[in-house]
Short mmCIF file of C-alpha atoms in Angstrom, two decimals:
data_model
loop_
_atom_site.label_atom_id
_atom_site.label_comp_id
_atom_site.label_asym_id
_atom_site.label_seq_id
_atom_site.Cartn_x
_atom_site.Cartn_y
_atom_site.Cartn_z
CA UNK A 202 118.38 138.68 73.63
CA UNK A 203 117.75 135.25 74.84
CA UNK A 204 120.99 133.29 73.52
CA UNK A 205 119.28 129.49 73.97
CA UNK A 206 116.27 130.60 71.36
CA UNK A 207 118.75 132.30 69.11
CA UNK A 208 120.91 129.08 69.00
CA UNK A 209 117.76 126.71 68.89
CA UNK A 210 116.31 129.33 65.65
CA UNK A 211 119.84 128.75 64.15
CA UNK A 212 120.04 125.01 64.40
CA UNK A 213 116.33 124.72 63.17
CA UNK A 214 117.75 127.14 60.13
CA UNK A 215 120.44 125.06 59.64
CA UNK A 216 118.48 121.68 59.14
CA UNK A 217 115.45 123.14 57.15
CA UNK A 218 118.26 124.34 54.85
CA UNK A 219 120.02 121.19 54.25
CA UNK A 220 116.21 119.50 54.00
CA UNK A 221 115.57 122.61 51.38
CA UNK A 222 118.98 121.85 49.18
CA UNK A 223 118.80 118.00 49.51
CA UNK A 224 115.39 117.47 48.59
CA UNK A 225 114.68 115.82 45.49
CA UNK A 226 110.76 117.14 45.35
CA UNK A 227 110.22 120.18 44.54
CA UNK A 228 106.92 120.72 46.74
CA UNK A 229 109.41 119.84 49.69
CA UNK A 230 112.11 121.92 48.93
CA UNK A 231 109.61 124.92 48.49
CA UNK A 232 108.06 124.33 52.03
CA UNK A 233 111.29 123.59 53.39
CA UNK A 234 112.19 127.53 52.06
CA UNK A 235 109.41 128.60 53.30
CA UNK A 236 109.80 127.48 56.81
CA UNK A 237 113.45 128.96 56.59
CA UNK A 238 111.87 132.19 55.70
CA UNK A 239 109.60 131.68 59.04
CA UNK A 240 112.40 130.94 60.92
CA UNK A 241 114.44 134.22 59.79
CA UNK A 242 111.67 136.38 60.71
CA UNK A 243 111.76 134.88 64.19
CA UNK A 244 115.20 135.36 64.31
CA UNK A 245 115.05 138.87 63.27
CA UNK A 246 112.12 139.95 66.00
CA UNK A 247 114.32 137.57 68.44
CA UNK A 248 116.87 140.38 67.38
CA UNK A 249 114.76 143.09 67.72
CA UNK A 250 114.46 144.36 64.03
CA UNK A 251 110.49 143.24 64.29
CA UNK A 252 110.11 145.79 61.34
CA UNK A 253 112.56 143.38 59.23
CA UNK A 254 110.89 140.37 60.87
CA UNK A 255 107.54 141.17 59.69
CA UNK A 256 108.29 142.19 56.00
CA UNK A 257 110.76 139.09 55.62
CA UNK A 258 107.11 136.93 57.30
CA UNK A 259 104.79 138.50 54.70
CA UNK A 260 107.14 138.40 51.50
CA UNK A 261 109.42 135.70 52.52
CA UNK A 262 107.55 133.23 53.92
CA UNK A 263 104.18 134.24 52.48
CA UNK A 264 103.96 135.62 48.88
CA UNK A 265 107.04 133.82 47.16
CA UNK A 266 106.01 130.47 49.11
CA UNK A 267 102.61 130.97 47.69
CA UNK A 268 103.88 131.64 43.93
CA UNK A 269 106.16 128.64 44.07
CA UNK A 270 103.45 126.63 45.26
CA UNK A 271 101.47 127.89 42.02
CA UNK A 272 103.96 127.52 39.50
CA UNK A 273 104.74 123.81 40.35
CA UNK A 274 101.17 123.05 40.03
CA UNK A 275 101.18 124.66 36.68
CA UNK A 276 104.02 122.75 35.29
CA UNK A 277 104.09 119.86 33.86
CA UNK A 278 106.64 116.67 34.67
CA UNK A 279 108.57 115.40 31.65
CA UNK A 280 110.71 112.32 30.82
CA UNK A 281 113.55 111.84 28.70
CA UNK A 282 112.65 108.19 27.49
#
């Protein structure tokens, strides 16, 4: 295990998370997720669970990133005037 990428991974977590929770756009929280998804599956092959890092790539970071992405394009923005 290389300790500096593992701290650099979690630092990068940390700050896409806040990003993710802070946002006020919902396109940018949704990528910001999705890069935090990346980032765990690096973390996990960093860790040596590349089985874990791959699934957590393809459904983490792909498929639900890709069906959030969809279903905030098919909503529709509302005001309470």
């Amino acid at each position: 295990m290389i300790w500096q990428l593992e701290i650099t991974l979690f630092l990068f977590l940390l700050i896409s998370a806040i990003v993710a929770l802070e946002s006020r756009d919902l396109l940018v929280a949704v990528v910001m997720m999705t890069i935090f998804s990346f980032l765990m599956a690096l973390l996990f092959v960093t860790m040596g669970a590349v089985d874990v890092g791959f699934t957590e790539a393809v459904v983490g970071a792909g498929i639900t990133g890709l069906l959030f992405v969809v279903v905030i394009y098919q909503t529709s923005r509302r005001s309470n005037d």
